[in-house]
Amino acid sequence: MGTNADEEEKQMSDVVLECAKSLCPVIRRRTQPWITNECLQLVDERKQAKLVDFNRYRQLNQELRRRMKMEREAYWNRVADELEEAAGRNNYHMLYRTIRRLSGKTRATDDNIRKADGTFARSAAERLERWKEFFSELYNHESPQGPPPEPLSIQTPRNAFLDGEPNIDEIRKAVRSLKNGKSPGVDNITAEAIKAGGEVLLRRLHSLISLVWQTEVIPATWKRALVVPIHKKGDSRECKNYRGISLLSIVGKVFMKIIQTRLQEHREQSSREKQAGFRPGRGCCDQIFVARQLMEERIRCGKRTVIVFIDFKSAFDCVHWPALWKSLEAEHVPWKIVRLLQATYNGSSSSVRIKNELSEEFPIKTGVRQGDVISPQLFNIVVDAIMKKVFDGRSGVQYGDNQFLTDLMFADDSAISAETDTEATDIISSVAEVAESYGLRINGDKTKIMTTDGSEAKVYLEGVQLEQVQEFKYLGSLLEEKKVAATAEVNSRIGKASAAFASLKWCVWKKNGISLTTKMRLFRTLVMPILL
């Protein structure tokens, strides 16, 4: 065993990779996702039989067709099972991602990428350098001047369990929670390889994680991320139209999952009730329901309400680390956890991967780590600290029987409620001032205002009047001024469902190899959840 965390991690990784290479067969490229190893073996046997035994060839050909039909049907049923589970959890992200994958609408990174001066990067080296420059700017924002802010202290009792050394049962649960089929980090170790290691690898993991916990030294591979650009929409030659997917070490994710699980229960005692993002048992539907209830009641009672929909600029990438540590301290998170997080963040770096080529490493100085299981919780802690300061002493707008609401939040998506234009201006200015000390900045161009009665509102941010809209898509749901009925939202959903149905016309509905029963299941799991 190694004498330090890096040596121990390298020894374990080398053994896992060596075992994986010797025991796991090389996967042949499949033209269709439902083709199994048995099908490929039949293809090989049929190819050999064609040269020596034609009758055997015909027999294998029939067997292959039967097998392919059976595997195709089984594949689509597995897809339907996964989609039913996703629909049950209101996981619309997975539904839309599956639709894009099945319809073939995903696209690779464009080779013709514009550089900062407007010219095109022609060579592979120039493209890598451009991507490195882009993500280095994105993940390293200017830090606020002066000392970090002092968040309001939370009356949460300290929990001795939080900083105790992890036991093997916690590691076992963390490993079980890993999702299969995910790309590995720089160490090339997959979740499947860790799970296949059984109790022997669990004990080795326990030894490594215990060493990291005791020494508070994080292995270098856990600190490094591989960034893969994924095109969103717009001109594919512009870097700004891509988002980066960070691939982190799966072993490092096991370590962070342990901390995240411990922190989650502690956080539930102090989380703001208005925050529903990344919390168990809470979701977008809760915030949309409350927003609609508030608007409907205020409209029926004839009470004018100003709603400000705040948009933060690259919120997750801008968090000031000293402010994050201060926020954790205010939440009474043990110093052991804080120091481990600091050790993970300090010295972290990324490289951009384009077609199996890597750019040079560049340091990361701001933001929560993209792709890390604990990042949403850390971001919520920062945003909650901001909003607690802003709304300290404010009651909000009244609805129901003596109920008051100041704001609704889902991670960084914030909807602020106010009685008057002056109050809304005061609140948004306070949010901007407090958020800046945490590294976050409001995007004035994308921040919109709306009134429940449709009257004109004049709300200002840094002397600039914010744009007023008649409708706004909040967390995917269309909210309208002056209207109690959700007619526009219903029409919007019909349009989305129709588009989803049309995009699957040739890859699903017109396919002869898929039974009608399976097609009906796919319709109920892919199209109906969007409509309903």
Coordinates of C-alpha atoms in Angstrom, one line a residue:
M1 CA 0.0 0.0 0.0
G2 CA 1.1 3.6 -0.7
T3 CA 2.4 5.9 2.0
N4 CA 0.3 8.9 0.8
A5 CA -3.1 9.4 -0.9
D6 CA -1.7 9.9 -4.4
E7 CA 0.4 6.7 -4.2
E8 CA -2.4 4.7 -2.7
E9 CA -4.9 6.0 -5.4
K10 CA -2.4 5.2 -8.2
Q11 CA -1.8 1.7 -7.0
M12 CA -5.5 1.0 -6.7
S13 CA -6.2 2.5 -10.1
D14 CA -3.5 0.5 -11.8
V15 CA -4.8 -2.8 -10.3
V16 CA -8.4 -2.0 -11.3
L17 CA -7.4 -1.1 -14.9
E18 CA -5.2 -4.1 -15.3
C19 CA -8.0 -6.5 -14.1
A20 CA -10.5 -4.8 -16.3
K21 CA -8.3 -5.2 -19.4
S22 CA -7.6 -8.8 -18.7
L23 CA -11.1 -9.9 -17.7
C24 CA -13.4 -7.7 -19.8
P25 CA -13.7 -8.4 -23.5
V26 CA -13.2 -5.7 -26.1
I27 CA -16.7 -4.4 -27.1
R28 CA -17.2 -4.5 -30.9
R29 CA -18.8 -1.4 -32.5
R30 CA -22.6 -1.9 -32.9
T31 CA -24.5 -0.3 -35.6
Q32 CA -27.7 -0.5 -33.6
P33 CA -28.1 -0.3 -29.8
W34 CA -30.1 -3.5 -29.5
I35 CA -27.4 -5.7 -31.1
T36 CA -26.0 -8.0 -28.4
N37 CA -22.8 -10.1 -28.3
E38 CA -24.9 -13.2 -29.1
C39 CA -26.1 -11.5 -32.3
L40 CA -22.5 -10.6 -33.2
Q41 CA -21.5 -14.2 -32.6
L42 CA -24.2 -15.5 -34.9
V43 CA -23.1 -13.0 -37.6
D44 CA -19.6 -14.5 -37.4
E45 CA -20.9 -18.1 -37.5
R46 CA -23.1 -17.2 -40.5
K47 CA -20.2 -15.6 -42.3
Q48 CA -18.1 -18.8 -41.9
A49 CA -20.9 -21.1 -42.8
K50 CA -21.6 -19.3 -46.1
L51 CA -18.2 -20.5 -47.4
V52 CA -18.6 -24.2 -46.5
D53 CA -22.3 -25.2 -45.7
F54 CA -25.1 -23.3 -47.5
N55 CA -27.9 -25.2 -45.5
R56 CA -26.2 -24.2 -42.3
Y57 CA -25.9 -20.7 -43.6
R58 CA -29.7 -20.5 -44.2
Q59 CA -30.4 -22.0 -40.8
L60 CA -28.1 -19.4 -39.1
N61 CA -29.7 -16.6 -41.1
Q62 CA -33.1 -17.5 -39.9
E63 CA -31.8 -17.8 -36.3
L64 CA -30.2 -14.4 -36.6
R65 CA -33.3 -12.7 -37.9
R66 CA -35.3 -14.3 -35.0
R67 CA -32.7 -13.2 -32.5
M68 CA -32.5 -9.7 -33.9
K69 CA -36.3 -9.3 -33.7
M70 CA -36.3 -10.5 -30.2
E71 CA -33.4 -8.3 -29.1
R72 CA -35.0 -5.3 -30.8
E73 CA -38.3 -5.7 -29.0
A74 CA -36.5 -6.3 -25.7
Y75 CA -34.4 -3.1 -26.2
W76 CA -37.4 -0.9 -26.8
N77 CA -39.2 -2.4 -23.8
R78 CA -36.1 -1.6 -21.6
V79 CA -36.3 2.0 -23.0
A80 CA -40.0 2.1 -22.1
D81 CA -39.3 0.8 -18.6
E82 CA -36.6 3.5 -18.0
L83 CA -38.9 6.2 -19.4
E84 CA -41.8 5.1 -17.2
E85 CA -39.5 5.4 -14.2
A86 CA -38.3 8.8 -15.3
A87 CA -41.9 10.0 -15.9
G88 CA -42.8 8.8 -12.4
R89 CA -40.0 11.1 -11.0
N90 CA -41.0 14.0 -13.3
N91 CA -37.6 13.7 -14.9
Y92 CA -38.4 15.6 -18.1
H93 CA -34.7 16.2 -18.8
M94 CA -34.3 12.5 -19.4
L95 CA -37.4 12.4 -21.6
Y96 CA -36.2 15.2 -23.9
R97 CA -32.7 13.8 -23.9
T98 CA -34.1 10.4 -25.0
I99 CA -36.2 12.0 -27.7
R100 CA -33.1 13.8 -29.1
R101 CA -31.0 10.6 -29.0
L102 CA -33.7 8.5 -30.8
S103 CA -34.4 11.2 -33.4
G104 CA -30.7 11.6 -34.1
K105 CA -30.7 15.4 -33.2
T106 CA -27.5 15.3 -31.2
R107 CA -24.5 16.6 -32.9
A108 CA -20.7 16.5 -32.5
T109 CA -18.5 19.5 -31.9
D110 CA -17.9 21.5 -35.0
D111 CA -14.4 21.5 -36.4
N112 CA -14.7 25.1 -37.6
I113 CA -14.6 27.0 -34.4
R114 CA -14.2 30.8 -34.3
K115 CA -11.3 32.2 -32.3
A116 CA -11.7 35.3 -30.1
D117 CA -10.6 37.6 -33.1
G118 CA -13.3 36.2 -35.4
T119 CA -11.0 34.0 -37.5
F120 CA -11.4 30.3 -37.6
A121 CA -9.2 27.8 -35.8
R122 CA -7.9 25.5 -38.6
S123 CA -5.7 23.0 -37.0
A124 CA -6.4 20.6 -34.1
A125 CA -3.9 22.4 -32.0
E126 CA -5.6 25.8 -32.6
R127 CA -9.0 24.3 -31.8
L128 CA -7.8 22.9 -28.5
E129 CA -6.2 26.2 -27.6
R130 CA -9.4 28.1 -28.4
W131 CA -11.5 25.7 -26.3
K132 CA -8.9 26.0 -23.5
E133 CA -9.1 29.8 -23.7
F134 CA -12.9 29.8 -23.7
F135 CA -13.4 27.4 -20.7
S136 CA -10.6 29.0 -18.8
E137 CA -12.4 32.4 -19.0
L138 CA -15.7 30.7 -18.1
Y139 CA -14.5 29.0 -15.0
N140 CA -12.3 31.8 -13.7
H141 CA -14.4 34.9 -13.0
E142 CA -13.2 38.0 -11.3
S143 CA -13.4 37.7 -7.6
P144 CA -15.2 40.4 -5.5
Q145 CA -13.0 43.0 -3.8
G146 CA -12.7 43.0 0.0
P147 CA -13.1 40.3 2.6
P148 CA -15.8 37.6 2.2
P149 CA -19.3 38.5 3.5
E150 CA -20.5 37.4 6.9
P151 CA -23.7 35.3 6.4
L152 CA -26.4 35.3 9.0
S153 CA -25.7 32.5 11.5
I154 CA -28.1 29.6 11.6
Q155 CA -29.3 28.1 14.8
T156 CA -28.4 24.5 13.8
P157 CA -26.9 22.1 16.3
R158 CA -23.5 20.7 15.5
N159 CA -23.5 17.0 14.5
A160 CA -20.5 14.9 15.6
F161 CA -21.4 12.2 13.0
L162 CA -20.6 14.6 10.1
D163 CA -16.9 14.7 10.7
G164 CA -16.4 11.1 11.8
E165 CA -14.3 8.8 9.6
P166 CA -16.5 7.0 7.0
N167 CA -17.3 3.3 7.6
I168 CA -17.4 0.7 4.9
D169 CA -21.2 0.6 4.9
E170 CA -21.3 4.3 3.8
I171 CA -18.8 3.5 1.0
R172 CA -20.9 0.5 -0.1
K173 CA -24.0 2.7 -0.4
A174 CA -22.1 5.3 -2.3
V175 CA -20.8 2.8 -4.8
R176 CA -24.3 1.4 -5.2
S177 CA -25.6 4.9 -6.0
L178 CA -23.2 5.2 -9.0
K179 CA -24.9 5.3 -12.3
N180 CA -23.7 2.9 -15.0
G181 CA -22.8 3.9 -18.5
K182 CA -21.2 7.2 -17.5
S183 CA -17.9 8.3 -18.9
P184 CA -14.9 8.1 -16.5
G185 CA -12.5 10.8 -15.5
V186 CA -8.8 11.0 -16.1
D187 CA -8.1 7.7 -14.3
N188 CA -10.3 5.8 -16.8
I189 CA -12.0 3.8 -14.1
T190 CA -15.8 3.3 -14.7
A191 CA -18.6 2.8 -12.2
E192 CA -19.1 -0.8 -13.5
A193 CA -15.4 -1.6 -12.8
I194 CA -15.8 -0.4 -9.2
K195 CA -19.0 -2.4 -8.7
A196 CA -17.4 -5.5 -10.2
G197 CA -14.6 -5.3 -7.7
G198 CA -16.9 -6.5 -4.9
E199 CA -15.9 -6.6 -1.2
V200 CA -12.1 -6.8 -2.0
L201 CA -12.2 -3.4 -3.8
L202 CA -14.6 -2.0 -1.2
R203 CA -12.0 -2.7 1.5
R204 CA -9.3 -1.0 -0.6
L205 CA -11.6 2.0 -1.2
H206 CA -12.2 2.2 2.5
S207 CA -8.5 2.2 3.2
L208 CA -7.9 5.0 0.6
I209 CA -10.9 7.1 1.7
S210 CA -9.8 6.7 5.4
L211 CA -6.3 7.9 4.5
V212 CA -7.7 11.0 2.7
W213 CA -10.0 11.7 5.6
Q214 CA -7.2 11.6 8.1
T215 CA -4.6 13.5 6.1
E216 CA -7.0 15.9 4.3
V217 CA -4.9 15.5 1.2
I218 CA -6.9 14.9 -2.0
P219 CA -5.4 12.8 -4.8
A220 CA -4.5 14.9 -7.8
T221 CA -6.7 12.8 -10.2
W222 CA -9.8 13.7 -8.1
K223 CA -9.1 17.4 -8.6
R224 CA -8.8 17.3 -12.3
A225 CA -11.7 17.4 -14.7
L226 CA -12.1 16.6 -18.4
V227 CA -14.4 19.1 -20.1
V228 CA -16.3 17.9 -23.2
P229 CA -18.1 20.7 -25.1
I230 CA -21.8 19.9 -25.9
H231 CA -23.6 22.0 -28.5
K232 CA -26.8 23.6 -27.1
K233 CA -28.3 25.7 -29.9
G234 CA -27.4 28.4 -32.3
D235 CA -24.3 28.7 -34.5
S236 CA -22.2 25.6 -33.9
R237 CA -19.0 27.5 -34.8
E238 CA -19.3 29.8 -31.7
C239 CA -17.9 28.5 -28.4
K240 CA -20.6 30.4 -26.5
N241 CA -23.2 28.1 -27.9
Y242 CA -21.7 25.1 -26.1
R243 CA -21.9 24.0 -22.5
G244 CA -19.1 22.0 -20.9
I245 CA -19.7 18.6 -19.4
S246 CA -17.1 17.9 -16.8
L247 CA -15.9 14.3 -16.4
L248 CA -14.6 13.7 -12.8
S249 CA -12.9 10.6 -11.3
I250 CA -15.6 8.1 -10.4
V251 CA -13.6 7.1 -7.3
G252 CA -13.5 10.7 -6.3
K253 CA -17.3 10.8 -6.7
V254 CA -17.7 8.0 -4.2
F255 CA -15.8 10.1 -1.7
M256 CA -17.9 13.2 -2.4
K257 CA -21.1 11.1 -2.3
I258 CA -20.3 10.2 1.3
I259 CA -19.9 13.9 2.3
Q260 CA -23.0 14.9 0.3
T261 CA -25.2 12.3 2.0
R262 CA -24.0 13.4 5.5
L263 CA -24.5 17.1 4.6
Q264 CA -28.0 16.6 3.1
E265 CA -29.7 15.7 6.4
H266 CA -27.9 18.5 8.2
R267 CA -28.9 21.0 5.5
E268 CA -32.6 20.1 5.6
Q269 CA -32.8 21.6 9.1
S270 CA -31.7 25.0 7.9
S271 CA -32.8 25.2 4.2
R272 CA -35.1 28.1 3.3
E273 CA -38.7 26.8 2.7
K274 CA -38.8 28.9 -0.5
Q275 CA -35.9 26.8 -2.0
A276 CA -36.9 23.7 -3.8
G277 CA -33.9 23.0 -5.9
F278 CA -31.9 19.8 -5.4
R279 CA -33.8 18.8 -2.3
P280 CA -35.4 15.4 -1.6
G281 CA -39.2 15.4 -2.1
R282 CA -39.2 18.8 -3.7
G283 CA -39.2 19.8 -7.4
C284 CA -40.2 22.3 -10.1
C285 CA -43.8 21.3 -9.9
D286 CA -44.0 22.6 -6.3
Q287 CA -42.7 26.0 -7.2
I288 CA -44.9 26.2 -10.3
F289 CA -48.0 25.3 -8.3
V290 CA -47.2 28.0 -5.6
A291 CA -46.5 30.6 -8.3
R292 CA -49.8 29.9 -10.0
Q293 CA -51.7 29.9 -6.7
L294 CA -50.2 33.2 -5.7
M295 CA -51.0 34.8 -9.1
E296 CA -54.6 33.4 -9.2
E297 CA -55.5 34.7 -5.8
R298 CA -53.9 38.1 -6.3
I299 CA -55.8 38.4 -9.6
R300 CA -59.1 37.3 -8.2
C301 CA -58.7 39.7 -5.2
G302 CA -57.7 42.6 -7.5
K303 CA -54.4 43.0 -5.7
R304 CA -51.5 44.2 -7.9
T305 CA -48.3 42.2 -7.5
V306 CA -45.0 42.8 -9.2
I307 CA -43.0 39.7 -9.9
V308 CA -39.3 39.9 -10.8
F309 CA -37.8 36.9 -12.5
I310 CA -34.0 37.1 -11.7
D311 CA -31.4 35.6 -14.0
F312 CA -27.8 35.3 -12.7
K313 CA -24.9 35.2 -15.1
S314 CA -23.2 31.8 -15.1
A315 CA -24.2 31.4 -11.5
F316 CA -22.6 28.0 -10.7
D317 CA -19.3 29.1 -12.3
C318 CA -19.0 32.4 -10.4
V319 CA -19.3 31.5 -6.7
H320 CA -16.5 33.1 -4.7
W321 CA -14.7 30.3 -2.7
P322 CA -14.0 32.3 0.5
A323 CA -17.7 33.3 0.6
L324 CA -18.6 29.6 0.2
W325 CA -16.4 28.6 3.1
K326 CA -17.9 31.4 5.2
S327 CA -21.4 30.2 4.3
L328 CA -20.6 26.7 5.4
E329 CA -19.2 28.0 8.7
A330 CA -22.5 29.9 9.3
E331 CA -24.4 26.6 8.7
H332 CA -22.3 25.0 11.5
V333 CA -20.8 22.5 9.0
P334 CA -17.8 20.9 10.9
W335 CA -14.4 22.2 10.0
K336 CA -13.3 18.7 9.0
I337 CA -15.9 18.8 6.1
V338 CA -14.9 22.4 5.2
R339 CA -11.2 21.5 5.1
L340 CA -11.8 18.5 2.9
L341 CA -13.8 20.6 0.5
Q342 CA -11.2 23.3 0.5
A343 CA -8.5 20.7 -0.2
T344 CA -10.6 19.4 -3.2
Y345 CA -11.1 22.9 -4.6
N346 CA -7.6 24.3 -4.0
G347 CA -5.3 23.3 -6.9
S348 CA -8.2 22.0 -9.0
S349 CA -7.8 22.1 -12.8
S350 CA -9.4 21.1 -16.1
S351 CA -8.4 20.0 -19.6
V352 CA -10.7 20.1 -22.6
R353 CA -11.2 16.9 -24.6
I354 CA -12.0 17.1 -28.3
K355 CA -12.1 13.8 -30.2
N356 CA -9.8 12.0 -27.7
E357 CA -7.3 14.9 -27.8
L358 CA -6.6 16.8 -24.6
S359 CA -5.7 20.5 -24.2
E360 CA -3.2 21.7 -21.7
E361 CA -4.4 21.9 -18.1
F362 CA -5.7 25.2 -16.8
P363 CA -6.5 26.1 -13.2
I364 CA -10.0 26.6 -11.7
K365 CA -10.4 29.5 -9.3
T366 CA -14.1 30.2 -9.0
G367 CA -17.5 28.4 -9.0
V368 CA -18.7 25.0 -7.7
R369 CA -17.3 22.0 -9.5
Q370 CA -19.4 21.0 -12.5
G371 CA -20.4 17.3 -12.4
D372 CA -19.7 16.9 -8.7
V373 CA -22.6 15.4 -6.7
I374 CA -22.2 17.8 -3.8
S375 CA -22.1 21.0 -6.0
P376 CA -25.9 21.6 -6.0
Q377 CA -25.9 21.5 -2.2
L378 CA -23.0 23.9 -2.0
F379 CA -24.6 26.3 -4.4
N380 CA -27.9 26.2 -2.5
I381 CA -26.0 27.1 0.7
V382 CA -24.6 30.2 -1.0
V383 CA -27.9 31.3 -2.6
D384 CA -29.8 30.7 0.7
A385 CA -27.2 32.9 2.5
I386 CA -27.8 35.7 -0.1
M387 CA -31.6 35.5 0.2
K388 CA -31.6 35.3 4.0
K389 CA -29.7 38.6 4.1
V390 CA -31.9 40.2 1.5
F391 CA -35.2 39.2 3.1
D392 CA -34.2 39.6 6.7
G393 CA -37.0 41.8 8.2
R394 CA -39.2 41.7 5.0
S395 CA -42.6 40.0 5.1
G396 CA -43.4 39.7 1.4
V397 CA -46.9 39.7 -0.3
Q398 CA -49.9 38.3 1.4
Y399 CA -52.0 35.4 0.1
G400 CA -54.4 33.0 1.7
D401 CA -55.2 33.3 5.4
N402 CA -52.3 35.3 6.8
Q403 CA -49.8 33.7 4.5
F404 CA -46.8 35.7 3.2
L405 CA -44.4 35.0 0.3
T406 CA -41.2 36.9 -0.4
D407 CA -39.8 34.7 -3.2
L408 CA -39.7 31.3 -4.9
M409 CA -36.4 29.6 -5.8
F410 CA -35.2 26.5 -7.6
A411 CA -31.4 26.6 -7.4
D412 CA -30.6 29.9 -9.1
D413 CA -34.1 30.4 -10.7
S414 CA -35.6 33.1 -8.6
A415 CA -39.1 34.8 -8.7
I416 CA -39.3 37.8 -6.3
S417 CA -42.8 39.1 -5.3
A418 CA -43.5 42.7 -4.3
E419 CA -46.5 45.0 -3.7
T420 CA -45.1 48.1 -5.4
D421 CA -42.5 49.1 -8.1
T422 CA -40.5 50.8 -5.4
E423 CA -40.4 47.7 -3.2
A424 CA -39.4 45.6 -6.2
T425 CA -36.6 48.0 -7.1
D426 CA -35.4 48.0 -3.5
I427 CA -35.4 44.2 -3.4
I428 CA -33.6 43.6 -6.7
S429 CA -31.0 46.2 -5.8
S430 CA -30.4 44.5 -2.5
V431 CA -30.1 41.1 -4.2
A432 CA -27.5 42.5 -6.6
E433 CA -25.5 44.1 -3.9
V434 CA -25.4 41.1 -1.6
A435 CA -24.9 38.6 -4.5
E436 CA -21.9 40.5 -5.8
S437 CA -20.1 39.9 -2.5
Y438 CA -20.6 36.2 -3.1
G439 CA -19.3 36.4 -6.7
L440 CA -22.8 36.3 -8.4
R441 CA -24.0 39.0 -10.8
I442 CA -27.5 39.6 -12.1
N443 CA -28.0 39.5 -15.8
G444 CA -30.1 42.7 -16.4
D445 CA -30.9 41.7 -20.0
K446 CA -32.5 38.4 -19.1
T447 CA -34.1 39.6 -15.8
K448 CA -37.8 40.3 -16.5
I449 CA -40.7 41.7 -14.6
M450 CA -44.4 41.0 -14.8
T451 CA -47.5 42.4 -13.0
T452 CA -50.5 40.3 -12.2
D453 CA -53.0 43.0 -13.4
G454 CA -51.0 43.9 -16.6
S455 CA -50.4 47.5 -15.4
E456 CA -47.2 49.2 -16.3
A457 CA -44.3 48.7 -13.9
K458 CA -41.1 50.6 -13.6
V459 CA -38.4 48.6 -11.8
Y460 CA -34.8 49.5 -12.0
L461 CA -31.5 47.7 -11.6
E462 CA -28.4 50.0 -11.3
G463 CA -30.4 52.8 -12.9
V464 CA -31.5 50.8 -15.9
Q465 CA -35.3 49.9 -16.3
L466 CA -35.9 46.2 -16.5
E467 CA -38.0 44.8 -19.4
Q468 CA -41.6 44.1 -18.6
V469 CA -43.3 41.1 -20.3
Q470 CA -46.8 39.8 -20.6
E471 CA -45.8 36.2 -20.1
F472 CA -42.8 34.4 -18.8
K473 CA -41.7 30.7 -18.9
Y474 CA -40.9 29.9 -15.3
L475 CA -39.3 26.5 -14.7
G476 CA -40.7 25.4 -18.1
S477 CA -44.3 26.5 -17.3
L478 CA -45.8 29.6 -19.0
L479 CA -47.2 32.2 -16.6
E480 CA -49.4 35.0 -18.0
E481 CA -50.5 38.4 -16.6
K482 CA -54.2 39.0 -15.9
K483 CA -55.1 35.4 -16.6
V484 CA -56.2 32.7 -14.1
A485 CA -56.7 30.0 -16.7
A486 CA -53.6 28.3 -18.0
T487 CA -54.7 28.4 -21.7
A488 CA -51.3 29.4 -23.0
E489 CA -49.6 26.7 -21.0
V490 CA -52.0 24.1 -22.3
N491 CA -51.4 25.2 -25.9
S492 CA -47.6 25.2 -25.3
R493 CA -47.7 21.7 -24.0
I494 CA -49.8 20.5 -27.0
G495 CA -47.2 22.0 -29.3
K496 CA -44.3 20.4 -27.5
A497 CA -46.0 17.0 -27.5
S498 CA -46.8 17.3 -31.2
A499 CA -43.1 18.1 -31.9
A500 CA -41.9 15.2 -29.8
F501 CA -44.3 12.8 -31.7
A502 CA -43.2 14.1 -35.1
S503 CA -39.5 13.8 -34.3
L504 CA -40.0 10.1 -33.6
K505 CA -41.9 9.4 -36.8
W506 CA -39.2 7.5 -38.7
C507 CA -37.2 6.1 -35.8
V508 CA -40.1 4.6 -33.9
W509 CA -43.6 5.0 -35.3
K510 CA -42.7 3.9 -38.9
K511 CA -40.4 1.1 -37.8
N512 CA -41.8 -2.4 -38.7
G513 CA -39.6 -4.2 -36.2
I514 CA -41.3 -2.7 -33.2
S515 CA -44.6 -4.2 -32.1
L516 CA -47.7 -2.0 -31.7
T517 CA -47.8 -2.8 -28.0
T518 CA -44.3 -1.4 -27.5
K519 CA -45.1 1.6 -29.6
M520 CA -48.1 2.4 -27.4
R521 CA -45.8 2.1 -24.3
L522 CA -43.3 4.5 -25.9
F523 CA -46.1 6.9 -26.8
R524 CA -47.4 6.9 -23.2
T525 CA -43.8 7.3 -21.7
L526 CA -42.3 9.8 -24.3
V527 CA -45.3 11.9 -25.5
M528 CA -48.0 11.8 -22.8
P529 CA -45.8 13.1 -19.9
I530 CA -45.0 16.2 -22.0
L531 CA -48.7 16.8 -22.7
L532 CA -49.8 16.2 -19.1

